[in-house]
CSV table of C-alpha atoms and ligand atoms in Angstrom, one decimal:
chain,number,residue,atom,x,y,z
Y,551,MET,CA,-27.0,13.6,-17.9
Y,552,LYS,CA,-29.2,11.0,-16.3
Y,553,ILE,CA,-29.0,11.7,-12.6
Y,554,ALA,CA,-30.4,9.6,-9.7
Y,555,ILE,CA,-31.1,11.7,-6.6
Y,556,LEU,CA,-31.3,9.3,-3.6
Y,557,GLY,CA,-33.2,11.1,-0.8
Y,558,GLY,CA,-34.6,13.6,-3.4
Y,559,ASP,CA,-37.7,14.3,-1.3
Y,560,GLY,CA,-35.7,15.9,1.5
Y,561,PHE,CA,-34.7,19.4,2.6
Y,562,VAL,CA,-31.5,19.5,0.4
Y,563,GLY,CA,-32.6,16.8,-2.1
Y,564,TRP,CA,-35.7,18.5,-3.3
Y,565,PRO,CA,-34.1,21.9,-4.3
Y,566,THR,CA,-31.2,19.9,-5.8
Y,567,THR,CA,-33.7,17.9,-7.9
Y,568,LEU,CA,-35.3,21.1,-9.2
Y,569,HIS,CA,-31.9,22.9,-9.8
Y,570,LEU,CA,-30.6,20.0,-11.9
Y,571,SER,CA,-33.8,19.4,-13.8
Y,572,ASP,CA,-33.9,23.1,-14.6
Y,573,GLN,CA,-30.5,22.7,-16.2
Y,574,GLY,CA,-31.9,20.0,-18.5
Y,575,HIS,CA,-30.8,16.9,-16.8
Y,576,GLU,CA,-33.0,13.8,-16.6
Y,577,VAL,CA,-33.6,13.5,-12.9
Y,578,HIS,CA,-34.9,10.4,-11.0
Y,579,ILE,CA,-35.8,10.7,-7.4
Y,580,VAL,CA,-35.3,7.6,-5.3
Y,581,ASP,CA,-36.7,7.9,-1.8
Y,582,ASN,CA,-38.5,5.7,0.8
Y,583,LEU,CA,-40.2,8.8,2.3
Y,584,SER,CA,-38.9,7.8,5.7
Y,585,ARG,CA,-38.5,11.4,6.6
Y,586,ARG,CA,-42.2,12.0,6.3
Y,587,TRP,CA,-42.8,8.9,8.5
Y,588,ILE,CA,-40.4,10.3,11.1
Y,589,ASP,CA,-42.5,13.5,11.2
Y,590,THR,CA,-45.5,11.3,12.0
Y,591,GLU,CA,-43.5,9.4,14.7
Y,592,LEU,CA,-42.4,12.7,16.3
Y,593,GLY,CA,-45.8,14.3,15.9
Y,594,VAL,CA,-44.4,17.3,14.1
Y,595,GLN,CA,-44.7,18.8,10.6
Y,596,SER,CA,-42.6,20.9,8.3
Y,597,LEU,CA,-43.2,24.7,8.9
Y,598,THR,CA,-44.0,24.9,5.3
Y,599,PRO,CA,-46.9,22.9,3.8
Y,600,MET,CA,-45.4,20.2,1.7
Y,601,ASP,CA,-47.4,18.3,-1.0
Y,602,SER,CA,-46.9,14.7,-1.8
Y,603,ILE,CA,-43.8,14.0,-3.8
Y,604,GLN,CA,-46.0,13.0,-6.8
Y,605,GLU,CA,-47.9,16.3,-6.6
Y,606,ARG,CA,-44.6,18.3,-6.3
Y,607,CYS,CA,-43.4,16.5,-9.5
Y,608,ARG,CA,-46.7,17.2,-11.3
Y,609,ILE,CA,-46.5,20.9,-10.4
Y,610,TRP,CA,-42.8,21.1,-11.6
Y,611,HIS,CA,-44.0,19.7,-15.0
Y,612,GLU,CA,-46.8,22.2,-15.2
Y,613,VAL,CA,-44.5,25.1,-14.4
Y,614,THR,CA,-41.5,24.1,-16.6
Y,615,GLY,CA,-42.6,21.3,-19.0
Y,616,ARG,CA,-39.8,19.1,-17.5
Y,617,ARG,CA,-40.5,15.7,-16.1
Y,618,LEU,CA,-39.3,14.3,-12.8
Y,619,HIS,CA,-39.4,10.6,-12.1
Y,620,PHE,CA,-40.2,9.3,-8.6
Y,621,HIS,CA,-39.3,5.8,-7.4
Y,622,LEU,CA,-40.3,4.5,-3.9
Y,623,LEU,CA,-37.4,2.4,-2.7
Y,624,ASP,CA,-35.6,1.8,0.6
Y,625,LEU,CA,-31.9,1.8,-0.1
Y,626,ALA,CA,-31.1,0.2,3.3
Y,627,LYS,CA,-33.6,-2.7,3.1
Y,628,GLU,CA,-34.2,-3.4,-0.5
Y,629,TYR,CA,-30.8,-4.4,-1.9
Y,630,GLU,CA,-32.1,-6.5,-4.8
Y,631,ARG,CA,-34.6,-3.9,-5.9
Y,632,LEU,CA,-31.8,-1.2,-5.8
Y,633,LYS,CA,-29.6,-3.4,-8.0
Y,634,GLN,CA,-32.4,-4.0,-10.5
Y,635,TRP,CA,-33.2,-0.3,-10.5
Y,636,LEU,CA,-29.6,0.7,-11.3
Y,637,ALA,CA,-29.3,-2.0,-13.9
Y,638,GLU,CA,-32.4,-0.8,-15.6
Y,639,HIS,CA,-31.9,3.0,-15.4
Y,640,ARG,CA,-28.0,3.1,-15.7
Y,641,PRO,CA,-27.6,6.7,-14.3
Y,642,ASP,CA,-24.5,8.7,-15.3
Y,643,ALA,CA,-24.4,10.2,-11.8
Y,644,VAL,CA,-25.8,9.3,-8.4
Y,645,ILE,CA,-26.3,11.9,-5.7
Y,646,HIS,CA,-26.7,10.2,-2.3
Y,647,PHE,CA,-28.6,12.2,0.4
Y,648,ALA,CA,-30.6,9.2,1.6
Y,649,GLU,CA,-29.6,9.0,5.3
Y,650,GLN,CA,-31.2,9.8,8.7
Y,651,ARG,CA,-29.6,13.2,9.2
Y,652,ALA,CA,-30.5,14.5,12.6
Y,653,ALA,CA,-28.0,14.2,15.4
Y,654,PRO,CA,-30.6,14.6,18.2
Y,655,TYR,CA,-32.9,12.0,16.6
Y,656,SER,CA,-29.9,9.6,16.5
Y,657,MET,CA,-29.3,10.1,20.2
Y,658,LYS,CA,-32.9,9.9,21.4
Y,659,THR,CA,-33.0,6.2,22.6
Y,660,ASP,CA,-31.1,3.0,21.8
Y,661,ARG,CA,-33.8,2.2,19.2
Y,662,HIS,CA,-33.0,5.5,17.4
Y,663,LYS,CA,-29.2,4.8,17.6
Y,664,VAL,CA,-29.8,1.3,16.1
Y,665,TYR,CA,-32.0,2.7,13.3
Y,666,SER,CA,-29.7,5.5,12.4
Y,667,VAL,CA,-26.7,3.1,12.1
Y,668,ASP,CA,-28.6,0.4,10.2
Y,669,ASN,CA,-30.2,2.8,7.9
Y,670,ASN,CA,-27.2,5.0,7.0
Y,671,VAL,CA,-24.5,2.4,6.9
Y,672,SER,CA,-26.6,-0.1,5.0
Y,673,ALA,CA,-27.9,2.5,2.5
Y,674,THR,CA,-24.4,3.6,1.7
Y,675,HIS,CA,-22.9,0.1,1.5
Y,676,ASN,CA,-25.8,-1.3,-0.5
Y,677,LEU,CA,-25.3,1.4,-3.0
Y,678,LEU,CA,-21.6,0.8,-3.3
Y,679,ALA,CA,-22.0,-3.0,-3.7
Y,680,ALA,CA,-24.8,-2.5,-6.3
Y,681,LEU,CA,-22.7,-0.1,-8.3
Y,682,VAL,CA,-19.9,-2.6,-8.5
Y,683,GLU,CA,-22.2,-5.6,-9.2
Y,684,THR,CA,-24.0,-3.8,-12.0
Y,685,GLY,CA,-20.8,-2.4,-13.4
Y,686,ILE,CA,-22.2,1.1,-13.7
Y,687,ASP,CA,-19.5,3.7,-13.9
Y,688,ALA,CA,-21.6,6.5,-12.4
Y,689,HIS,CA,-20.0,9.4,-10.5
Y,690,LEU,CA,-21.2,9.0,-6.9
Y,691,VAL,CA,-21.6,12.3,-5.1
Y,692,HIS,CA,-22.3,11.8,-1.4
Y,693,LEU,CA,-23.5,14.4,1.1
Y,694,GLY,CA,-21.2,14.0,4.1
Y,695,THR,CA,-20.7,16.4,7.0
Y,696,MET,CA,-18.2,18.8,8.5
Y,697,GLY,CA,-19.0,17.1,11.8
Y,698,VAL,CA,-16.8,14.1,10.9
Y,699,TYR,CA,-13.8,16.3,11.7
Y,700,GLY,CA,-14.9,17.0,15.3
Y,701,TYR,CA,-14.6,20.4,17.0
Y,702,SER,CA,-11.4,20.2,19.0
Y,703,ASN,CA,-9.3,23.3,19.3
Y,704,VAL,CA,-6.2,22.2,17.5
Y,705,GLY,CA,-5.5,25.7,16.2
Y,706,ALA,CA,-5.0,24.6,12.6
Y,707,THR,CA,-7.1,25.0,9.5
Y,708,ILE,CA,-9.3,21.9,8.7
Y,709,PRO,CA,-8.1,20.6,5.3
Y,710,GLU,CA,-10.3,19.1,2.6
Y,711,GLY,CA,-10.5,15.6,3.9
Y,712,TYR,CA,-6.8,14.5,3.9
Y,713,LEU,CA,-3.9,15.2,6.2
Y,714,ASP,CA,-0.1,14.6,5.5
Y,715,VAL,CA,1.5,13.0,8.5
Y,716,GLU,CA,5.1,12.1,9.2
Y,717,VAL,CA,5.7,8.8,10.9
Y,718,GLU,CA,8.9,7.2,12.3
Y,719,THR,CA,9.9,4.1,10.3
Y,720,THR,CA,11.1,0.9,11.9
Y,721,GLU,CA,14.6,1.8,10.7
Y,722,GLY,CA,14.4,5.1,12.6
Y,723,GLY,CA,13.9,7.3,9.5
Y,724,LYS,CA,10.9,9.4,8.6
Y,725,ALA,CA,8.2,8.6,6.1
Y,726,THR,CA,5.2,10.8,5.1
Y,727,GLN,CA,1.7,9.4,4.6
Y,728,GLU,CA,-1.5,10.9,3.5
Y,729,ILE,CA,-4.4,9.8,5.7
Y,730,LEU,CA,-8.1,10.7,6.0
Y,731,TYR,CA,-8.3,13.5,8.6
Y,732,PRO,CA,-8.9,11.7,11.9
Y,733,THR,CA,-12.6,11.5,12.6
Y,734,ARG,CA,-14.1,12.6,15.9
Y,735,PRO,CA,-17.8,12.4,15.5
Y,736,GLY,CA,-20.0,14.0,18.2
Y,737,SER,CA,-23.2,12.0,17.7
Y,738,ILE,CA,-24.3,8.6,16.4
Y,739,TYR,CA,-25.5,10.3,13.3
Y,740,HIS,CA,-22.1,12.0,12.7
Y,741,MET,CA,-20.5,8.6,13.4
Y,742,THR,CA,-22.4,7.0,10.5
Y,743,LYS,CA,-20.8,9.6,8.2
Y,744,SER,CA,-17.4,8.7,9.5
Y,745,LEU,CA,-18.1,5.1,8.7
Y,746,ASP,CA,-19.3,6.1,5.2
Y,747,GLN,CA,-15.8,7.6,4.6
Y,748,ILE,CA,-14.1,4.3,5.2
Y,749,LEU,CA,-16.6,2.5,2.9
Y,750,PHE,CA,-15.9,5.1,0.2
Y,751,GLN,CA,-12.1,4.8,0.6
Y,752,PHE,CA,-12.3,1.0,0.2
Y,753,TYR,CA,-14.6,0.9,-2.9
Y,754,ALA,CA,-12.5,3.7,-4.6
Y,755,GLN,CA,-9.3,1.8,-4.1
Y,756,ASN,CA,-10.6,-1.8,-4.6
Y,757,ASP,CA,-13.1,-1.3,-7.4
Y,758,GLY,CA,-12.2,2.1,-8.9
Y,759,LEU,CA,-15.5,3.7,-8.1
Y,760,ARG,CA,-15.5,7.4,-8.8
Y,761,ILE,CA,-16.6,9.1,-5.6
Y,762,THR,CA,-16.9,12.7,-4.3
Y,763,ASP,CA,-17.7,13.2,-0.7
Y,764,LEU,CA,-19.0,16.6,0.2
Y,765,HIS,CA,-18.3,17.5,3.9
Y,766,GLN,CA,-21.2,20.0,4.3
Y,767,GLY,CA,-21.8,22.5,7.0
Y,768,ILE,CA,-25.2,23.4,8.5
Y,769,VAL,CA,-27.5,24.3,5.7
Y,770,TRP,CA,-29.7,27.4,6.4
Y,771,GLY,CA,-32.4,29.2,4.4
Y,772,THR,CA,-35.4,27.8,2.7
Y,773,HIS,CA,-35.9,29.0,-0.9
Y,774,THR,CA,-33.9,28.5,-4.0
Y,775,GLU,CA,-34.5,30.1,-7.4
Y,776,GLN,CA,-36.7,27.1,-8.4
Y,777,THR,CA,-38.7,26.6,-5.2
Y,778,ARG,CA,-39.8,30.3,-5.4
Y,779,ARG,CA,-41.5,29.6,-8.8
Y,780,HIS,CA,-44.7,28.1,-7.3
Y,781,THR,CA,-46.2,27.9,-3.8
Y,782,GLN,CA,-46.5,24.1,-4.2
Y,783,LEU,CA,-42.8,23.7,-5.0
Y,784,ILE,CA,-41.9,25.1,-1.5
Y,785,ASN,CA,-39.1,23.3,0.3
Y,786,ARG,CA,-39.6,21.5,3.7
Y,787,PHE,CA,-38.5,23.4,6.7
Y,788,ASP,CA,-37.7,21.7,10.0
Y,789,TYR,CA,-38.0,23.7,13.2
Y,790,ASP,CA,-38.5,21.1,15.9
Y,791,GLY,CA,-35.9,20.2,18.6
Y,792,ASP,CA,-34.7,17.1,16.7
Y,793,TYR,CA,-34.6,18.1,13.0
Y,794,GLY,CA,-34.5,21.9,13.1
Y,795,THR,CA,-30.9,23.2,12.7
Y,796,VAL,CA,-29.6,26.1,14.7
Y,797,LEU,CA,-29.8,29.2,12.5
Y,798,ASN,CA,-33.2,28.2,10.9
Y,799,ARG,CA,-34.5,27.5,14.4
Y,800,PHE,CA,-33.4,30.9,15.7
Y,801,LEU,CA,-35.1,32.6,12.7
Y,802,ILE,CA,-38.5,30.9,13.3
Y,803,GLN,CA,-38.2,31.4,17.1
Y,804,ALA,CA,-37.7,35.2,16.4
Y,805,ALA,CA,-40.7,35.2,14.1
Y,806,ILE,CA,-43.0,33.7,16.7
Y,807,GLY,CA,-41.7,35.6,19.8
Y,808,TYR,CA,-40.0,32.5,21.3
Y,809,PRO,CA,-36.7,33.1,23.2
Y,810,LEU,CA,-33.8,31.9,21.1
Y,811,THR,CA,-32.6,28.6,22.4
Y,812,VAL,CA,-28.9,28.8,22.9
Y,813,HIS,CA,-27.3,25.6,24.2
Y,814,GLY,CA,-24.8,26.3,27.0
Y,815,THR,CA,-22.7,29.4,26.5
Y,816,GLY,CA,-23.3,29.3,22.7
Y,817,GLY,CA,-19.5,29.2,22.3
Y,818,GLN,CA,-19.8,26.4,19.7
Y,819,THR,CA,-18.4,27.5,16.4
Y,820,ARG,CA,-19.9,25.8,13.3
Y,821,ALA,CA,-19.7,26.0,9.5
Y,822,PHE,CA,-22.7,27.2,7.5
Y,823,ILE,CA,-23.9,27.3,3.9
Y,824,HIS,CA,-27.1,28.7,2.4
Y,825,ILE,CA,-29.4,26.2,0.6
Y,826,GLN,CA,-28.9,28.0,-2.7
Y,827,ASP,CA,-25.1,27.5,-2.5
Y,828,SER,CA,-25.6,23.9,-1.4
Y,829,VAL,CA,-27.3,23.1,-4.7
Y,830,ARG,CA,-24.8,25.1,-6.6
Y,831,CYS,CA,-21.9,23.2,-5.0
Y,832,ILE,CA,-23.5,19.9,-6.0
Y,833,GLU,CA,-23.7,21.1,-9.6
Y,834,LEU,CA,-20.0,22.1,-9.4
Y,835,ALA,CA,-19.0,18.8,-8.0
Y,836,LEU,CA,-20.9,16.9,-10.7
Y,837,GLY,CA,-19.1,18.8,-13.3
Y,838,ASP,CA,-15.7,17.8,-11.9
Y,839,PRO,CA,-15.7,14.0,-11.4
Y,840,PRO,CA,-12.7,12.1,-10.3
Y,841,SER,CA,-11.3,9.4,-12.6
Y,842,ALA,CA,-11.4,5.7,-11.9
Y,843,GLY,CA,-8.5,4.7,-9.5
Y,844,GLU,CA,-8.3,8.2,-8.1
Y,845,ARG,CA,-8.7,8.6,-4.3
Y,846,VAL,CA,-12.1,9.8,-3.0
Y,847,ARG,CA,-12.4,13.5,-3.8
Y,848,ILE,CA,-13.4,15.4,-0.7
Y,849,PHE,CA,-14.7,19.0,-0.6
Y,850,ASN,CA,-15.6,21.1,2.4
Y,851,GLN,CA,-19.0,22.4,1.4
Y,852,MET,CA,-19.4,25.5,3.6
Y,853,THR,CA,-19.1,29.2,3.1
Y,854,GLU,CA,-18.7,30.8,6.6
Y,855,THR,CA,-18.2,29.9,10.2
Y,856,HIS,CA,-20.1,31.4,13.2
Y,857,ARG,CA,-20.3,31.1,16.9
Y,858,VAL,CA,-23.8,30.1,18.0
Y,859,ARG,CA,-24.2,33.0,20.5
Y,860,ASP,CA,-23.2,35.5,17.8
Y,861,LEU,CA,-25.9,34.1,15.5
Y,862,ALA,CA,-28.4,34.4,18.4
Y,863,GLU,CA,-27.4,38.0,19.1
Y,864,LEU,CA,-27.5,38.9,15.4
Y,865,VAL,CA,-31.1,37.4,15.0
Y,866,ALA,CA,-32.2,39.0,18.3
Y,867,ARG,CA,-31.0,42.4,17.0
Y,868,LEU,CA,-32.6,41.9,13.6
Y,869,ALA,CA,-36.0,40.8,14.9
Y,870,GLY,CA,-36.1,42.2,18.5
Y,871,ALA,CA,-36.0,38.7,20.1
Y,872,GLU,CA,-35.0,37.5,23.6
Y,873,VAL,CA,-32.1,35.1,23.9
Y,874,ALA,CA,-32.2,32.2,26.5
Y,875,TYR,CA,-29.1,30.4,27.5
Y,876,LEU,CA,-30.2,26.8,28.3
Y,877,PRO,CA,-28.4,23.7,29.7
Y,878,ASN,CA,-26.9,21.9,26.7
Y,879,PRO,CA,-28.5,18.5,26.0
Y,880,ARG,CA,-25.4,17.5,24.0
Y,881,LYS,CA,-22.0,16.4,25.0
Y,882,GLU,CA,-19.8,18.8,23.0
Y,883,ALA,CA,-17.1,21.4,23.7
Y,884,ALA,CA,-18.6,24.5,25.3
Y,885,GLU,CA,-16.3,26.7,23.2
Y,886,ASN,CA,-14.3,26.0,20.1
Y,887,ASP,CA,-12.7,27.7,17.2
Y,888,LEU,CA,-13.1,26.6,13.6
Y,889,VAL,CA,-11.1,27.5,10.5
Y,890,VAL,CA,-12.0,25.6,7.4
Y,891,ASP,CA,-10.4,25.3,4.0
Y,892,ASN,CA,-12.9,25.5,1.2
Y,893,ALA,CA,-10.6,26.5,-1.6
Y,894,GLN,CA,-11.7,23.8,-4.0
Y,895,PHE,CA,-15.3,25.1,-4.5
Y,896,LEU,CA,-14.1,28.7,-4.7
Y,897,ALA,CA,-11.7,27.6,-7.4
Y,898,LEU,CA,-14.6,25.9,-9.3
Y,899,GLY,CA,-16.5,29.2,-9.3
Y,900,LEU,CA,-18.6,29.3,-6.1
Y,901,ARG,CA,-19.6,32.8,-5.1
Y,902,PRO,CA,-20.7,32.5,-1.5
Y,903,THR,CA,-24.1,33.7,-0.3
Y,904,THR,CA,-23.3,35.0,3.2
Y,905,LEU,CA,-25.6,35.9,6.1
Y,906,ALA,CA,-25.1,39.5,5.1
Y,907,GLU,CA,-27.1,39.1,1.9
Y,908,GLY,CA,-30.5,39.9,3.4
Y,909,LEU,CA,-31.8,36.3,3.3
Y,910,LEU,CA,-32.2,36.1,7.0
Y,911,GLU,CA,-35.3,38.3,6.7
Y,912,GLU,CA,-36.7,36.0,4.0
Y,913,VAL,CA,-36.7,33.0,6.4
Y,914,ILE,CA,-38.4,35.2,9.1
Y,915,ASP,CA,-41.1,36.2,6.5
Y,916,VAL,CA,-41.7,32.6,5.6
Y,917,ALA,CA,-41.9,31.7,9.3
Y,918,ARG,CA,-44.4,34.5,10.0
Y,919,LYS,CA,-46.5,33.4,7.0
Y,920,PHE,CA,-46.8,29.8,8.3
Y,921,ALA,CA,-46.6,30.6,12.1
Y,922,HIS,CA,-50.0,29.0,12.6
Y,923,ARG,CA,-48.5,25.6,11.7
Y,924,ILE,CA,-45.9,25.8,14.5
Y,925,ASP,CA,-46.5,23.7,17.7
Y,926,ARG,CA,-44.5,25.7,20.3
Y,927,SER,CA,-44.3,22.6,22.6
Y,928,ARG,CA,-42.1,20.9,19.9
Y,929,VAL,CA,-39.5,23.8,19.8
Y,930,PRO,CA,-37.3,22.8,22.8
Y,931,ALA,CA,-34.5,20.3,22.1
Y,932,VAL,CA,-35.0,17.5,24.7
Y,933,SER,CA,-33.0,14.6,23.2
Y,934,GLY,CA,-30.1,14.2,25.6
Y,935,TRP,CA,-26.7,12.8,24.6
Y,936,THR,CA,-26.7,10.7,27.8
Y,937,LYS,CA,-29.5,9.8,30.2
Y,938,GLU,CA,-28.1,12.2,32.8
Y,939,LEU,CA,-28.1,15.1,30.3
Y,940,ALA,CA,-31.7,14.3,29.2
Y,941,GLN,CA,-32.7,14.3,32.9
Y,942,ALA,CA,-30.9,17.6,33.5
Y,943,VAL,CA,-32.7,19.2,30.6
Y,944,GLU,CA,-36.0,17.9,31.8
Y,945,ARG,CA,-35.4,19.2,35.4
Y,946,ASP,CA,-34.1,22.6,34.4
Y,947,PRO,CA,-36.5,25.4,35.6
Y,948,GLU,CA,-35.5,27.8,32.7
Y,949,GLY,CA,-36.2,25.0,30.2
Y,950,LYS,CA,-39.6,24.3,31.9
Y,951,ARG,CA,-40.4,28.0,31.6
Y,952,LEU,CA,-39.6,28.0,27.9
Y,953,ARG,CA,-41.5,24.8,27.3
Y,954,SER,CA,-44.6,26.5,28.6
Y,955,VAL,CA,-44.1,29.7,26.6
Y,956,SER,CA,-47.4,30.1,24.7
Q,2263,LIG,P1,-33.7,15.0,5.0
Q,2263,LIG,O1,-33.9,14.1,6.1
Q,2263,LIG,O2,-34.6,16.2,4.7
Q,2263,LIG,O3,-33.6,14.2,3.6
Q,2263,LIG,C1,-33.2,12.9,3.5
Q,2263,LIG,C2,-34.0,12.1,2.5
Q,2263,LIG,O4,-33.5,10.7,2.4
Q,2263,LIG,C3,-35.5,12.0,3.0
Q,2263,LIG,O5,-36.4,12.3,2.0
Q,2263,LIG,C4,-35.6,10.5,3.4
Q,2263,LIG,O6,-37.0,10.0,3.2
Q,2263,LIG,C5,-34.6,9.8,2.5
Q,2263,LIG,N1,-34.1,8.6,3.0
Q,2263,LIG,C6,-33.5,8.3,4.3
Q,2263,LIG,N2,-33.2,7.0,4.4
Q,2263,LIG,C7,-33.5,6.4,3.2
Q,2263,LIG,C8,-33.4,5.1,2.7
Q,2263,LIG,N3,-33.0,4.1,3.5
Q,2263,LIG,N4,-33.9,4.8,1.5
Q,2263,LIG,C9,-34.4,5.8,0.7
Q,2263,LIG,N5,-34.5,7.1,1.1
Q,2263,LIG,C10,-34.1,7.4,2.4
Q,2263,LIG,O7,-32.1,15.5,5.1
Q,2263,LIG,P2,-31.4,16.8,4.4
Q,2263,LIG,O8,-31.4,17.9,5.3
Q,2263,LIG,O9,-32.0,17.0,3.0
Q,2263,LIG,O10,-30.0,16.2,4.2
Q,2263,LIG,C11,-29.6,15.4,3.1
Q,2263,LIG,C12,-28.2,14.9,3.3
Q,2263,LIG,O11,-27.3,16.0,3.4
Q,2263,LIG,C13,-28.1,14.0,4.5
Q,2263,LIG,O12,-27.3,12.9,4.2
Q,2263,LIG,C14,-27.4,14.9,5.5
Q,2263,LIG,O13,-26.5,14.1,6.3
Q,2263,LIG,C15,-26.5,15.8,4.6
Q,2263,LIG,N6,-26.3,17.1,5.3
Q,2263,LIG,C16,-27.4,17.9,5.6
Q,2263,LIG,C17,-27.2,19.1,6.3
Q,2263,LIG,C18,-28.4,20.0,6.7
Q,2263,LIG,O14,-28.1,21.0,7.4
Q,2263,LIG,N7,-29.6,19.7,6.4
Q,2263,LIG,C19,-25.9,19.5,6.5
Q,2263,LIG,C20,-24.8,18.7,6.1
Q,2263,LIG,C21,-25.1,17.5,5.5
Q,2264,LIG,N1,-27.8,24.5,19.0
Q,2264,LIG,C1,-28.2,25.5,19.9
Q,2264,LIG,N2,-29.6,25.7,19.9
Q,2264,LIG,C2,-30.5,25.0,19.2
Q,2264,LIG,C3,-30.0,24.0,18.3
Q,2264,LIG,C4,-28.7,23.8,18.2
Q,2264,LIG,O1,-27.4,26.1,20.5
Q,2264,LIG,O2,-31.7,25.3,19.3
Q,2264,LIG,C5,-26.3,24.2,18.9
Q,2264,LIG,C6,-26.0,22.7,19.1
Q,2264,LIG,O3,-25.8,22.4,20.4
Q,2264,LIG,C7,-24.7,22.6,18.2
Q,2264,LIG,C8,-24.9,23.6,17.1
Q,2264,LIG,O4,-25.9,24.5,17.5
Q,2264,LIG,O5,-23.6,23.0,19.0
Q,2264,LIG,C9,-25.3,23.0,15.8
Q,2264,LIG,O6,-26.5,22.2,15.9
Q,2264,LIG,P1,-27.4,21.9,14.7
Q,2264,LIG,O7,-28.6,21.0,15.2
Q,2264,LIG,O8,-27.7,23.1,13.9
Q,2264,LIG,O9,-26.4,21.0,13.8
Q,2264,LIG,P2,-25.9,19.5,13.8
Q,2264,LIG,O10,-26.5,18.7,14.9
Q,2264,LIG,O11,-24.4,19.5,13.8
Q,2264,LIG,O12,-26.5,18.9,12.5
Q,2264,LIG,C10,-26.8,19.6,11.3
Q,2264,LIG,C11,-27.5,18.7,10.4
Q,2264,LIG,C12,-26.7,17.5,10.0
Q,2264,LIG,C13,-25.4,18.0,9.4
Q,2264,LIG,C14,-24.7,19.0,10.3
Q,2264,LIG,C15,-23.5,19.7,9.6
Q,2264,LIG,O13,-28.7,18.2,11.0
Q,2264,LIG,O14,-27.3,16.7,9.0
Q,2264,LIG,O15,-24.5,17.0,9.0
Q,2264,LIG,O16,-25.6,20.0,10.7
Q,2264,LIG,S1,-22.2,20.0,10.8
Q,2264,LIG,O17,-22.7,20.7,12.0
Q,2264,LIG,O18,-21.3,20.9,10.1
Q,2264,LIG,O19,-21.6,18.7,11.1
């Protein structure tokens, strides 16, 4: 297949690119490298040293003989170029990772809110409009998030995207309807993914676009089978307070002797998936496309759920680290339960890689190797969901103590 990977220079996009190229697909990366610019804006860098995208592609060719094609293009701002690119390359499948994906970054200031909405919603809508206009019948696989469902304690399993509801008709009878599971996003970033869902629903129903939306949990780990093949194929690894995600952050914190930064009581339960399973799920979804006219196919792309404080305690035991319970910069439920249906991927053959597989140590080893690249002052999460929360985090004496750990 000819596959376009939009956002193929990112944390999940790069290992997906290598995985699909390794299987013999013709892979084209389309990326505006905005994530690298955001590193510059924030004054942080990936824990792991990343080469330029062109150099990464050259090394992959040297190691495997396979070619990767890189195209510098902004999906959100360059609609005409995107349309021309699609018309010229006519991919069989398009995998869409190209969005601003950090919740804390999206909540930093009004400018970051505006950027995240403009970038994510325009990128997705430009892509959909361009697919219709060029008449390309590519299977669109989008990376969405578990966070669109919200984290309320309803006491029921979260289904794969849709919910059957019974409504009272005007005649006083009962009618059943299938609806998108009601969204309850917890950040501007998660809200953009909720908006994406409506765009997909419209274009599938109006234009017969074939769309799969993967509601992914928090991705952890760093290596996949392909990124291990050469030091210069290494994946990016975010550890800072905006882009670092919880489990990967705890693992690097443990590696450098930094107290594990639990927000609030750590009673938040979240869904997780290892990076190796993430790329495998994308492969499985690609092999099972919906037909034109079908509703958007939604998969819950996660393998296990964990409470944040349990993860902290697990990592602390494993690496002998201290756990710090900090004021939460986010507005979110202090405690929640989470039960998620992921039957579709299991039925397609996914064999989950769980926390128990020994891969936690692998991340700690990578973090120890590159510990000299970590700026400890960028570890705390300081983007507040409201001005008051941001001020509270700033004032907190425990947080101050942590910020000065050196
Ligand atoms: P990332 O930030 O590392 O990668 C995103 C890539 O998209 C970057 O290379 C960036 O330069 C590019 N990009 C952003 N806007 C663009 C635009 N307008 N035009 C062209 N390129 C653009 O993110 P990631 O962690 O690899 O996540 C990829 C996708 O998966 C995201 O959409 C994210 O919402 C979703 N996701 C990620 C996780 C996770 O834990 N990392 C979990 C669930 C879902
Ligand atoms: N948390 C801590 N300590 C930290 C960092 C986070 O306790 O040092 C807590 C947060 O308060 C939150 C939970 O851990 O309750 C998860 O935070 P996170 O930053 O790991 O994940 P999140 O902001 O939800 O975003 C990440 C990705 C995003 C993806 C999402 C999947 O950045 O792209 O969509 O995970 S999900 O969470 O399933 O919606």
